[in-house]
Every structure is written in C-alpha cells, then in structure tokens.
mmCIF file of N, CA, C and O in Angstrom:
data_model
loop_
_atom_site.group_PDB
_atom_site.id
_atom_site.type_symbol
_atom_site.label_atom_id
_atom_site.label_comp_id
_atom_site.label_asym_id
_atom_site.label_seq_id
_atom_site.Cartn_x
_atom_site.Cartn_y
_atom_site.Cartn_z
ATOM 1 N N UNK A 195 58.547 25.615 10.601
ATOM 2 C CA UNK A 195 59.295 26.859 10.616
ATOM 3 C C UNK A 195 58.440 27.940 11.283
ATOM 4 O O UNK A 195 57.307 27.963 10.802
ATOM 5 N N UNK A 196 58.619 28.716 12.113
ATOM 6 C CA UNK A 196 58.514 29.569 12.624
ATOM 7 C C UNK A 196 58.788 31.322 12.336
ATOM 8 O O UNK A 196 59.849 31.864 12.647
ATOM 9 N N UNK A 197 57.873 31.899 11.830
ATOM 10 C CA UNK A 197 58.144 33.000 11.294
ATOM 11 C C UNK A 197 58.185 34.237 12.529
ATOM 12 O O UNK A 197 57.664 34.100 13.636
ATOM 13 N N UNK A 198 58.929 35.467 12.061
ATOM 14 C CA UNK A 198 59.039 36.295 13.521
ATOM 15 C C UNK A 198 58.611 37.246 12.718
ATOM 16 O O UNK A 198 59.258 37.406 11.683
ATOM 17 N N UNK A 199 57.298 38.218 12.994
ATOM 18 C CA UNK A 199 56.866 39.116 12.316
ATOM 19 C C UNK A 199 56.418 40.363 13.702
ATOM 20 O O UNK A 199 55.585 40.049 14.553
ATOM 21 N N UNK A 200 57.223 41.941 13.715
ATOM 22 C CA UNK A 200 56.946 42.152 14.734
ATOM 23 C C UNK A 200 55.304 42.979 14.540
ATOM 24 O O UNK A 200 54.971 43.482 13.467
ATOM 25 N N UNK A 201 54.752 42.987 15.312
ATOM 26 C CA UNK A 201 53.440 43.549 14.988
ATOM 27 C C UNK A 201 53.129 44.853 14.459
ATOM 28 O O UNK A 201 51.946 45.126 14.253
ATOM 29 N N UNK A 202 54.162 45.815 14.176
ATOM 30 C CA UNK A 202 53.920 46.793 13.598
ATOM 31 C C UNK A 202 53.882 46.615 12.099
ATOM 32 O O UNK A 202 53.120 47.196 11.326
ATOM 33 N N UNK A 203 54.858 45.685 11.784
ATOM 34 C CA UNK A 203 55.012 45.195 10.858
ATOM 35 C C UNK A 203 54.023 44.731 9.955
ATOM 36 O O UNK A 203 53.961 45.087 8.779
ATOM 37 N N UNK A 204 52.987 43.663 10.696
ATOM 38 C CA UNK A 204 52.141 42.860 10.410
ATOM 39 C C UNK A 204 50.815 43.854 9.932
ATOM 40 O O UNK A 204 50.113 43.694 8.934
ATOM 41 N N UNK A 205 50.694 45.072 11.113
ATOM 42 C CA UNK A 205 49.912 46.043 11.010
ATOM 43 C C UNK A 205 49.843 47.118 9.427
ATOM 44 O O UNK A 205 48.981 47.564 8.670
ATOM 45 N N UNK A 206 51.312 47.139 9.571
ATOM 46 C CA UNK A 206 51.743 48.004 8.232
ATOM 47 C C UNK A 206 51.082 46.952 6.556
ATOM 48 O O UNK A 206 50.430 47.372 5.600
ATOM 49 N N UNK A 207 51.512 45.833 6.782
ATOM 50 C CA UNK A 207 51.305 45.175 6.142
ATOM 51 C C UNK A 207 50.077 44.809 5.509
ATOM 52 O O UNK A 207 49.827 44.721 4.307
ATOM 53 N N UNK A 208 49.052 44.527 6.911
ATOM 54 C CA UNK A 208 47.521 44.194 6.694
ATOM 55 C C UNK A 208 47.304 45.429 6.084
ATOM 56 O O UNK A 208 46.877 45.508 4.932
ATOM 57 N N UNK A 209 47.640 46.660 6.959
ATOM 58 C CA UNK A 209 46.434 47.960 5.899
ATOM 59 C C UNK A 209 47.026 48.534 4.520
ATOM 60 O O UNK A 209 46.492 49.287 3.705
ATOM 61 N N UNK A 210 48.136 48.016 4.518
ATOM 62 C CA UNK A 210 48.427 48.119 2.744
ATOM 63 C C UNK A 210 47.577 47.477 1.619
ATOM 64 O O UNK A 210 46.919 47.984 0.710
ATOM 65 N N UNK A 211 47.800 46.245 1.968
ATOM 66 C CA UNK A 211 47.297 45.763 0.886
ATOM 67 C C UNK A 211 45.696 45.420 1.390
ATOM 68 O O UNK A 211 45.261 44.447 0.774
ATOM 69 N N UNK A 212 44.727 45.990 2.359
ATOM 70 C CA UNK A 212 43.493 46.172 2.519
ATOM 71 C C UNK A 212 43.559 46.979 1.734
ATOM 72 O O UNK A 212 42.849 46.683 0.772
ATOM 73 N N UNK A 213 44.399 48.520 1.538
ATOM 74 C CA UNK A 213 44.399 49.543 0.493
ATOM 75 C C UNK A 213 44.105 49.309 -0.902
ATOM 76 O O UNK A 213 43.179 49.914 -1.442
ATOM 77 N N UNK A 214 44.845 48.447 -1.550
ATOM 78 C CA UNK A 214 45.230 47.888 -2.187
ATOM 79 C C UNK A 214 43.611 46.717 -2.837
ATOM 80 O O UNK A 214 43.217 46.662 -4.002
ATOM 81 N N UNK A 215 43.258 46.266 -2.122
ATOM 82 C CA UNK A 215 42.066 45.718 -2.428
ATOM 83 C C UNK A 215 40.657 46.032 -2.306
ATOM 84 O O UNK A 215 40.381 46.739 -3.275
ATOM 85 N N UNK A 216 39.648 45.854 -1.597
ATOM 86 C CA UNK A 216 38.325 45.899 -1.960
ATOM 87 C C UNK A 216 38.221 47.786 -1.705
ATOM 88 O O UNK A 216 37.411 48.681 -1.948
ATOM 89 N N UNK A 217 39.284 47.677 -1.215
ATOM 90 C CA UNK A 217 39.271 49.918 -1.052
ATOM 91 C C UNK A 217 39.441 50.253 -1.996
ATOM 92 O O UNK A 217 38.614 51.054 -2.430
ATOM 93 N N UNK A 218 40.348 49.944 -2.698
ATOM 94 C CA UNK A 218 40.856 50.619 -4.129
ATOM 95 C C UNK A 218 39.728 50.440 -5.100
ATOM 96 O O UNK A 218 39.410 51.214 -6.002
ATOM 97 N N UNK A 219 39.292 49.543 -4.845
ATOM 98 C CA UNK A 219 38.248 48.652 -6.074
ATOM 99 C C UNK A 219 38.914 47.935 -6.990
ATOM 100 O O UNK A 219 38.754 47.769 -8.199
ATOM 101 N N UNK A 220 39.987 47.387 -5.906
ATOM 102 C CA UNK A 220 40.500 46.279 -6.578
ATOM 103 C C UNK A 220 40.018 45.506 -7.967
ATOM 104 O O UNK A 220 38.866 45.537 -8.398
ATOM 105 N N UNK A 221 40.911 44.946 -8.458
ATOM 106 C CA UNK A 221 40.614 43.768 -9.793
ATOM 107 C C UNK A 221 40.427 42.682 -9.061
ATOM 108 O O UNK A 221 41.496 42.210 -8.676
ATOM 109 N N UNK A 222 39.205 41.925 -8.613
ATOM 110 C CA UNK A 222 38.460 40.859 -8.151
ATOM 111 C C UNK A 222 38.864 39.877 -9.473
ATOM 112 O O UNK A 222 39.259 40.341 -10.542
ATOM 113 N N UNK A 223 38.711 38.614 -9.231
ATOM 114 C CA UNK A 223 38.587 37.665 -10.713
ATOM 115 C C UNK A 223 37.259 36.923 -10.051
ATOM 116 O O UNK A 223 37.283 36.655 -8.850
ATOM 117 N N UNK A 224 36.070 36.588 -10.877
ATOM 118 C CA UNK A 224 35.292 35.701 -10.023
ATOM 119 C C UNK A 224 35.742 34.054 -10.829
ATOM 120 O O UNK A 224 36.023 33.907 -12.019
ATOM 121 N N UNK A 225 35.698 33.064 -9.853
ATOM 122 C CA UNK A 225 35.836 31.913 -9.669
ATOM 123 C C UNK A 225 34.459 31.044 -10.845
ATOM 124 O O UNK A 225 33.421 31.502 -11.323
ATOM 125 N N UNK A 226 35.019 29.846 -10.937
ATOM 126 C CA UNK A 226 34.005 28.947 -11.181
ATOM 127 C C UNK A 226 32.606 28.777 -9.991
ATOM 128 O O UNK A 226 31.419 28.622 -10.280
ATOM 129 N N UNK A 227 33.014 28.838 -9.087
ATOM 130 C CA UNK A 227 31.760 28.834 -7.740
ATOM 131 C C UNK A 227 31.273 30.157 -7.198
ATOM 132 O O UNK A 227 30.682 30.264 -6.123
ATOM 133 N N UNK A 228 31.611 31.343 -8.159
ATOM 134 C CA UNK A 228 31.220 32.502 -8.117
ATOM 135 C C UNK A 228 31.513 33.386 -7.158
ATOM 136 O O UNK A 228 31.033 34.460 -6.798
ATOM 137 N N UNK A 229 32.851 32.369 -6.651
ATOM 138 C CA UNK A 229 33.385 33.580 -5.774
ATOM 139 C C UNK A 229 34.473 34.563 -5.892
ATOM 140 O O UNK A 229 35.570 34.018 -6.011
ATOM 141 N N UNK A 230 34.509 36.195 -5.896
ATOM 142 C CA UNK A 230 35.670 37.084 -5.947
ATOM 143 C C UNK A 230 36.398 36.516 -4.891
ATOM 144 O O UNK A 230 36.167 36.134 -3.744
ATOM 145 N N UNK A 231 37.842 36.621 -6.049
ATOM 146 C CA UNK A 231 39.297 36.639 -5.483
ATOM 147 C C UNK A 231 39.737 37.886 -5.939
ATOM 148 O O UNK A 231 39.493 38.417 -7.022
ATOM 149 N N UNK A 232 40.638 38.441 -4.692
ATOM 150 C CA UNK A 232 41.943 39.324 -5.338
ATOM 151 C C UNK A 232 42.953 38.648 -4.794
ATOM 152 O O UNK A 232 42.789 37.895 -3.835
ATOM 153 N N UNK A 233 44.227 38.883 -5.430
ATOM 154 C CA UNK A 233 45.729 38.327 -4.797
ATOM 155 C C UNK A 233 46.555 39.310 -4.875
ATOM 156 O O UNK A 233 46.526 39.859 -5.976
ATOM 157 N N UNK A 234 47.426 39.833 -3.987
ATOM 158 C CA UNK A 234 48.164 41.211 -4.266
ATOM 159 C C UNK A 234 49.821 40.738 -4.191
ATOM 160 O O UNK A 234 49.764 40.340 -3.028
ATOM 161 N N UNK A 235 50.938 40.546 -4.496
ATOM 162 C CA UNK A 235 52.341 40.496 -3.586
ATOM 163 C C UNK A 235 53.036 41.738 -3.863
ATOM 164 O O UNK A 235 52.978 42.662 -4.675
ATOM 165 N N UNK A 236 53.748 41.365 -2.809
ATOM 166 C CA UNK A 236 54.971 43.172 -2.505
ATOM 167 C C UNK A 236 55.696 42.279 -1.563
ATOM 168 O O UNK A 236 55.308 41.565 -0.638
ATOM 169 N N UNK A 237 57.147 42.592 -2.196
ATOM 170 C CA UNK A 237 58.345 42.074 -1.806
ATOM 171 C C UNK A 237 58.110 40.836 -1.759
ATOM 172 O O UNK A 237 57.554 40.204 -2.657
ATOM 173 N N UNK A 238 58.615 40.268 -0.443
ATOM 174 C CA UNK A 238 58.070 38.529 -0.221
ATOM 175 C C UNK A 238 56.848 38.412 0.631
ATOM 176 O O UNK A 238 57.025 37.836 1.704
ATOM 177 N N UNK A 239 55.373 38.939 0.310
ATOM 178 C CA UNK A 239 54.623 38.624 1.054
ATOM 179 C C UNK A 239 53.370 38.767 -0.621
ATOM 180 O O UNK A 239 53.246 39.496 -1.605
ATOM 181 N N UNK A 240 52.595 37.326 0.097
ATOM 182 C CA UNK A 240 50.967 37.555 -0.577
ATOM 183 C C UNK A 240 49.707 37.684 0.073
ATOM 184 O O UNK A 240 49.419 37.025 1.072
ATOM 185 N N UNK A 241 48.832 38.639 -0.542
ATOM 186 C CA UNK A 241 47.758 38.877 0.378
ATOM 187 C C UNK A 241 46.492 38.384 -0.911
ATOM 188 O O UNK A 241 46.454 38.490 -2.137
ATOM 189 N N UNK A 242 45.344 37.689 0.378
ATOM 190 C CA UNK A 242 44.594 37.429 -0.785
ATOM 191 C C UNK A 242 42.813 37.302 0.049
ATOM 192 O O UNK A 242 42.656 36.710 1.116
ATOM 193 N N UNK A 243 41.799 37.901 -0.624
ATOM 194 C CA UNK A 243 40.906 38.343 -0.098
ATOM 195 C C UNK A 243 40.221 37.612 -0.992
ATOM 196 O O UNK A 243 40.345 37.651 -2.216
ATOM 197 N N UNK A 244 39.085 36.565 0.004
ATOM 198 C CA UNK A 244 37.860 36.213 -1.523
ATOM 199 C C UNK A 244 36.971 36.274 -0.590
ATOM 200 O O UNK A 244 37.069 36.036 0.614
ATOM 201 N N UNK A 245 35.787 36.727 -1.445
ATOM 202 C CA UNK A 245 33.995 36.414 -0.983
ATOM 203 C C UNK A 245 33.465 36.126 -1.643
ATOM 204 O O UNK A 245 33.913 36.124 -2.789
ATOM 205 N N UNK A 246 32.309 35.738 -1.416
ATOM 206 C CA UNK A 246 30.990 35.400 -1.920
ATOM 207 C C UNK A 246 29.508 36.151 -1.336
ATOM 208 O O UNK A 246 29.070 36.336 -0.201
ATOM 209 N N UNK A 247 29.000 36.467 -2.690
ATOM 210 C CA UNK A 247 27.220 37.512 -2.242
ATOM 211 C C UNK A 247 27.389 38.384 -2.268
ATOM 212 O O UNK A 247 28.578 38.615 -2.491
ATOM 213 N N UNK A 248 26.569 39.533 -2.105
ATOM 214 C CA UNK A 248 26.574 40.662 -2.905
ATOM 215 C C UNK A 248 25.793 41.502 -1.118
ATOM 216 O O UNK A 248 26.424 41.811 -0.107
ATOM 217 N N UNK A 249 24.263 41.629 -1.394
ATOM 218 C CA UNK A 249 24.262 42.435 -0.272
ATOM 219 C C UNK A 249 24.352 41.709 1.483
ATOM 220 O O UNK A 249 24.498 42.115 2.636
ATOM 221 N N UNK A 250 24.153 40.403 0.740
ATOM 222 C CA UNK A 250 24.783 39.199 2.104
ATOM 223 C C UNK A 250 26.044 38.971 2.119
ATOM 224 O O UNK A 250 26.263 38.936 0.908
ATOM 225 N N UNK A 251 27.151 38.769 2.678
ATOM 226 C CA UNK A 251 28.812 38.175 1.828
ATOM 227 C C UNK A 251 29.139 37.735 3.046
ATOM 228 O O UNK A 251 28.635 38.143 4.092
ATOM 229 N N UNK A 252 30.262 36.624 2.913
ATOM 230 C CA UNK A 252 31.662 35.891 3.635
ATOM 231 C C UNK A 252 32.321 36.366 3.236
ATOM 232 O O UNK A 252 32.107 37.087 2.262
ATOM 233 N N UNK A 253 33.431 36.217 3.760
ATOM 234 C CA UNK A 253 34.464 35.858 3.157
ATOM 235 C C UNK A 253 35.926 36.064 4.092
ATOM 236 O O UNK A 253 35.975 36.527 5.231
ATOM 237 N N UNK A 254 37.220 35.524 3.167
ATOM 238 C CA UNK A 254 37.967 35.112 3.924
ATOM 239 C C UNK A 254 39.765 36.100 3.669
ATOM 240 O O UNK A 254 40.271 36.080 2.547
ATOM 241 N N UNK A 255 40.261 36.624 4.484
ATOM 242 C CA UNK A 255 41.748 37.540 4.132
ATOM 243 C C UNK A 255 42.727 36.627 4.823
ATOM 244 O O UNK A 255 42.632 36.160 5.958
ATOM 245 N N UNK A 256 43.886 36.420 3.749
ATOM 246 C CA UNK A 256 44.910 35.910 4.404
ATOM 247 C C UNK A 256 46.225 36.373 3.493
ATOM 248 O O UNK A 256 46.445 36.658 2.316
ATOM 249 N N UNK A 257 47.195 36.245 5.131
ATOM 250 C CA UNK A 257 48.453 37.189 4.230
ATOM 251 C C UNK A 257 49.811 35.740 4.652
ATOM 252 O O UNK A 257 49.886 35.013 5.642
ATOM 253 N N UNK A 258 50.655 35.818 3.453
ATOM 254 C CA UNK A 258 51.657 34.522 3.278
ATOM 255 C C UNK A 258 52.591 35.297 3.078
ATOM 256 O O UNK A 258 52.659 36.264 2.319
ATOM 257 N N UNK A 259 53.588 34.715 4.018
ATOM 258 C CA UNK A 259 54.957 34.922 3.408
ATOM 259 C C UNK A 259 55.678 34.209 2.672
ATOM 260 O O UNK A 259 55.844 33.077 3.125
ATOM 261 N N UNK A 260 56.427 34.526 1.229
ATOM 262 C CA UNK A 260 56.321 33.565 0.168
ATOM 263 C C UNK A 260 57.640 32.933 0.757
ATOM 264 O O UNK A 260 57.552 31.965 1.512
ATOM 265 N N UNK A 261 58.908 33.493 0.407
ATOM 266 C CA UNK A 261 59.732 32.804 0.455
ATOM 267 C C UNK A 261 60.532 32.479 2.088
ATOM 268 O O UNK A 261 60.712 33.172 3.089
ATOM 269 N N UNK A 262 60.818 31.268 1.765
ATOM 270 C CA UNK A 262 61.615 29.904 0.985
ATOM 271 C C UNK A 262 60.223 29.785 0.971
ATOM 272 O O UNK A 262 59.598 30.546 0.233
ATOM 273 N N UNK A 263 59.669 29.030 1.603
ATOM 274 C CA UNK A 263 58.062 28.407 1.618
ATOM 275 C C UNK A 263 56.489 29.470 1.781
ATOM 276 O O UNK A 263 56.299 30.390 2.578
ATOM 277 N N UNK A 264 55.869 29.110 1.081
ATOM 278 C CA UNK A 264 54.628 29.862 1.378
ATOM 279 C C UNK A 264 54.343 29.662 2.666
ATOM 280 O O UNK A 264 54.061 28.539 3.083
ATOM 281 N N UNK A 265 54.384 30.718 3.434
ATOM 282 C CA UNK A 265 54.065 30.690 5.045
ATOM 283 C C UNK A 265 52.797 31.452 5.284
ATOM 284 O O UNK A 265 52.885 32.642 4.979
ATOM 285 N N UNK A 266 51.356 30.963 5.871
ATOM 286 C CA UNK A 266 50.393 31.406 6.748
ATOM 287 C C UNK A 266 51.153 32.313 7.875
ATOM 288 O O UNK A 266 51.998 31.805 8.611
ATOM 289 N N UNK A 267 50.749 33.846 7.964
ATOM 290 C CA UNK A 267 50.965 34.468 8.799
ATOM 291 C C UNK A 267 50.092 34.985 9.699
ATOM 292 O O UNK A 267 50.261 35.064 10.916
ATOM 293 N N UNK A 268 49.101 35.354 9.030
ATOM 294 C CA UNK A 268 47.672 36.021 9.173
ATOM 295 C C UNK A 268 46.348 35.768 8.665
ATOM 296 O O UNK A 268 46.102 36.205 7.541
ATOM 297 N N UNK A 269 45.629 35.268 9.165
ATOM 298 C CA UNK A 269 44.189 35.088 8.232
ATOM 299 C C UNK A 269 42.858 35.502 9.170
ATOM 300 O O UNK A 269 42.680 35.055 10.303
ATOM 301 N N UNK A 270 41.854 36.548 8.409
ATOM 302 C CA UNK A 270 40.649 36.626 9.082
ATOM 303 C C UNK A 270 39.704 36.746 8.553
ATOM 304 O O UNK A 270 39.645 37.611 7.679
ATOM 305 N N UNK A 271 38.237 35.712 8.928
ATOM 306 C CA UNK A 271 36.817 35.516 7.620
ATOM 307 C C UNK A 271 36.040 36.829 8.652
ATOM 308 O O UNK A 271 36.242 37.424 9.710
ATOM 309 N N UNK A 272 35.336 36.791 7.850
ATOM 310 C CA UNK A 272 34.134 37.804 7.712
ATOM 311 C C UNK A 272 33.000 37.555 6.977
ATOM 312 O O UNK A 272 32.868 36.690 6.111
ATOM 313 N N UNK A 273 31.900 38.634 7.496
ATOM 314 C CA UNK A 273 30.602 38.227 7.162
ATOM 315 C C UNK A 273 30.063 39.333 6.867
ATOM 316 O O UNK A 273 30.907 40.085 6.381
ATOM 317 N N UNK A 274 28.972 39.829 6.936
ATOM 318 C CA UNK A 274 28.216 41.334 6.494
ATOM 319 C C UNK A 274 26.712 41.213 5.745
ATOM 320 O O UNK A 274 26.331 40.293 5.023
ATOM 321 N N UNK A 275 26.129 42.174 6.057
ATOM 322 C CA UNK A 275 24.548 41.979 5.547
ATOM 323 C C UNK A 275 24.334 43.756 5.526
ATOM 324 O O UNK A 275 24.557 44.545 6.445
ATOM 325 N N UNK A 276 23.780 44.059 4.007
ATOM 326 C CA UNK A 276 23.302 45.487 4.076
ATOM 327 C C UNK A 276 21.938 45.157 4.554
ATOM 328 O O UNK A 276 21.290 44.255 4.023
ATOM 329 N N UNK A 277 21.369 46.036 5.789
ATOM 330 C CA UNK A 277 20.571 46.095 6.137
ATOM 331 C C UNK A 277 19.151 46.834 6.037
ATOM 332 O O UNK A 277 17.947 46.676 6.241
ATOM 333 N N UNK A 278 20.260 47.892 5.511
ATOM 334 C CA UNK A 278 19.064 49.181 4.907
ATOM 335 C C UNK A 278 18.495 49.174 3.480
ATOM 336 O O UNK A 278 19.072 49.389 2.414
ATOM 337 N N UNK A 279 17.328 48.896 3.714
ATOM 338 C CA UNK A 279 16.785 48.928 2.143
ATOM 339 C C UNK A 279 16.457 49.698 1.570
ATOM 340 O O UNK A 279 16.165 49.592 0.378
ATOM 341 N N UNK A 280 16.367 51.321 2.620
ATOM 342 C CA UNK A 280 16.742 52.460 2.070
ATOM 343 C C UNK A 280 17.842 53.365 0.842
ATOM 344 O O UNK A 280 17.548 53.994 -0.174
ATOM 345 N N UNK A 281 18.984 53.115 1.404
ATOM 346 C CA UNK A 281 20.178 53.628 0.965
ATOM 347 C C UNK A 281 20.681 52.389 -0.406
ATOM 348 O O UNK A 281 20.729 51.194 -0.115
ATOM 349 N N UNK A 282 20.976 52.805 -1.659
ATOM 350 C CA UNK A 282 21.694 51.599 -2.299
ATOM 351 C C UNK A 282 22.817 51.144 -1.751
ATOM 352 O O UNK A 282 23.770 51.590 -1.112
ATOM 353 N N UNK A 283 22.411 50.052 -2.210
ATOM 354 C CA UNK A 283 23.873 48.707 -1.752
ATOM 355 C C UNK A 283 25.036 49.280 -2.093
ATOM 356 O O UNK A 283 26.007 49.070 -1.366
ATOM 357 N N UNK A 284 25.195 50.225 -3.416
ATOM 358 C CA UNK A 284 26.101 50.727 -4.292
ATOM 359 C C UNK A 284 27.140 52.110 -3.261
ATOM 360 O O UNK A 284 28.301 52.502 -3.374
ATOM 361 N N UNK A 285 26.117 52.451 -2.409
ATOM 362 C CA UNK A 285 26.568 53.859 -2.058
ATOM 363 C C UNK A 285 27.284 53.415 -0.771
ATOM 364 O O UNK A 285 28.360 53.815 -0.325
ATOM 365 N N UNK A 286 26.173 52.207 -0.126
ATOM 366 C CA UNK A 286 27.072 52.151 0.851
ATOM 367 C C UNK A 286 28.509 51.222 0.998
ATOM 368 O O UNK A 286 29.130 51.137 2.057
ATOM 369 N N UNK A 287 28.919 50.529 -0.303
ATOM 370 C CA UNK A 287 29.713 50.045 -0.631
ATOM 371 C C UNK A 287 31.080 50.964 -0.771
ATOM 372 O O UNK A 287 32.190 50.812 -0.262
ATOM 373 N N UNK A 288 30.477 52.147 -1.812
ATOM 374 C CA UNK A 288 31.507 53.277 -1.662
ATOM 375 C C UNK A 288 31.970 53.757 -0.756
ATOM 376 O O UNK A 288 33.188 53.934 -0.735
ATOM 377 N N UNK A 289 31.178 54.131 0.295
ATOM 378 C CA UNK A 289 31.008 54.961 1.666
ATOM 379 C C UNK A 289 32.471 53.351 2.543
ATOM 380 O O UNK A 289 33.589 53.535 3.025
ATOM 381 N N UNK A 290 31.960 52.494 2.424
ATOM 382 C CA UNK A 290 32.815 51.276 2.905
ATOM 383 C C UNK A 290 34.190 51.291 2.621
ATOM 384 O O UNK A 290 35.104 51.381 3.442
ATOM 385 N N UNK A 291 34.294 51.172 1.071
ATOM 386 C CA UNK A 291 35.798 51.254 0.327
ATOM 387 C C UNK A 291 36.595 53.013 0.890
ATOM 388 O O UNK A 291 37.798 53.205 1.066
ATOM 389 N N UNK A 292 35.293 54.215 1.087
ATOM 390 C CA UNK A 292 36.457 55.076 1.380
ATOM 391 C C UNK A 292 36.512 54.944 3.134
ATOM 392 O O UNK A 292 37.479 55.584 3.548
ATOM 393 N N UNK A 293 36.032 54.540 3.818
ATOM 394 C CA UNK A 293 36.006 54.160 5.453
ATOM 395 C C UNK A 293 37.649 53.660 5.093
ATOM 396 O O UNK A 293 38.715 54.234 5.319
ATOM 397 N N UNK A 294 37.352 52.365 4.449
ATOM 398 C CA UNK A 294 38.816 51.780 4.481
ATOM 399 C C UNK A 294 40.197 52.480 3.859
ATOM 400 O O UNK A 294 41.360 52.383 4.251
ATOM 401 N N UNK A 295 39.745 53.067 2.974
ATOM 402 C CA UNK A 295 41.447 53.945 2.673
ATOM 403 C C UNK A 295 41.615 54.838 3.696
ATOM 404 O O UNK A 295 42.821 55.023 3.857
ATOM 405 N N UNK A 296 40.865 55.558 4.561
ATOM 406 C CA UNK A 296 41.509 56.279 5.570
ATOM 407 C C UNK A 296 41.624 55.653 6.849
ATOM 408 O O UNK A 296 41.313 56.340 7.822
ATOM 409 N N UNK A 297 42.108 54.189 7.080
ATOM 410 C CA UNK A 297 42.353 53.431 7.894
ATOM 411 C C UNK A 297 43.881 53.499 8.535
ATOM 412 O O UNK A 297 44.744 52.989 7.820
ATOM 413 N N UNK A 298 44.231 53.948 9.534
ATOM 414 C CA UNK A 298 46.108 54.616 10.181
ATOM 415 C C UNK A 298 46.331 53.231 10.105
ATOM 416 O O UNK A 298 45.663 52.204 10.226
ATOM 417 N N UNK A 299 47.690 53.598 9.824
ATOM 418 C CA UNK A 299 48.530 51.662 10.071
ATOM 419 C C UNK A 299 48.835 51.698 11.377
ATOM 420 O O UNK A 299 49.294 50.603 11.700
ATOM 421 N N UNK A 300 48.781 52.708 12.591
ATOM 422 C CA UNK A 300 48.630 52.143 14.008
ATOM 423 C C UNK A 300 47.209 52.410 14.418
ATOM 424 O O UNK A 300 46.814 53.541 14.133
ATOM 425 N N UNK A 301 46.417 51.675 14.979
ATOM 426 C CA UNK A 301 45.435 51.677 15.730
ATOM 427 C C UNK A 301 45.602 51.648 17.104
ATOM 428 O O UNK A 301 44.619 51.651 17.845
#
C-alpha cells in the first residue's frame, strides 16, 4: 500500500510531535536495554523517538500511520556528543529542548 502524504503535511506533523517530545520533556519510559522511548498518537498517526547515552546518544524517530495498517512514513537516526566540558550537560540539554520548541513547521 502506498501512502500519499503531501509534504506540508508531513512537515506539520514531524514538528508537532518533536514538540511534543524530547522538547517538552517528554515522558521517556526506559527499556530493559536502557534505552528511552517516547510514543505520542494524534488522530491516525504514531510518532516514536528512542535513544540511548546520556552525554554520547543514538538514536532513532519514526512516524506511522496507524490505520487500516501500521504504515512507515518517516523515519530518521541520529547521533550527538556534548563536547564541552565546560558548560553542564544539563544546560545544554535545556538550551536544546528550547532550540526545538521554537522550530516553524515551514522551513
């Protein structure tokens, strides 16, 4: 099946529920293998963000459209390393989460 998603759409979509997660300070659950998950849905779509590590991290975003079938629409991993051993990990985490809430849904 073939899904038709037009890209504004997709756009609107991704920076919601980016909002919605590690911006907000989301509710993470950590895993048996110690990795944070969040899972978000709105209407018929799920978004779901997990990593692993703290001032090193992966990790992986993907957004499904649920119905009839759980459909892969979007997915993108990531990586990151705080570099500065100056500044806490803590601040620049904050400084990160508010970067991302003032993110436009057109770029």
């Amino acid at each position: 099946m073939i899904l038709e998603i037009s890209k504004k759409e997709l756009q609107e979509l991704i920076v919601e529920f980016k909002k919605r997660a590690y911006a907000a300070n989301g509710e993470y659950k950590t895993t048996s293998d110690r990795t944070k998950k969040f899972e978000s849905q709105m209407n018929d779509w799920c978004f779901s963000d997990e990593y692993e590590g703290d001032a090193c991290f992966a990790g992986r975003e993907s957004l499904s459209k649920i119905s009839p079938l759980q459909t892969p629409v979007w997915n993108m991993n990531y990586y990151g390393r705080v570099l500065c051993e100056d500044i806490p990990k803590e601040t620049i985490f904050a400084f990160l989460r508010k970067s991302l809430q003032a993110v436009p849904t057109e770029l």
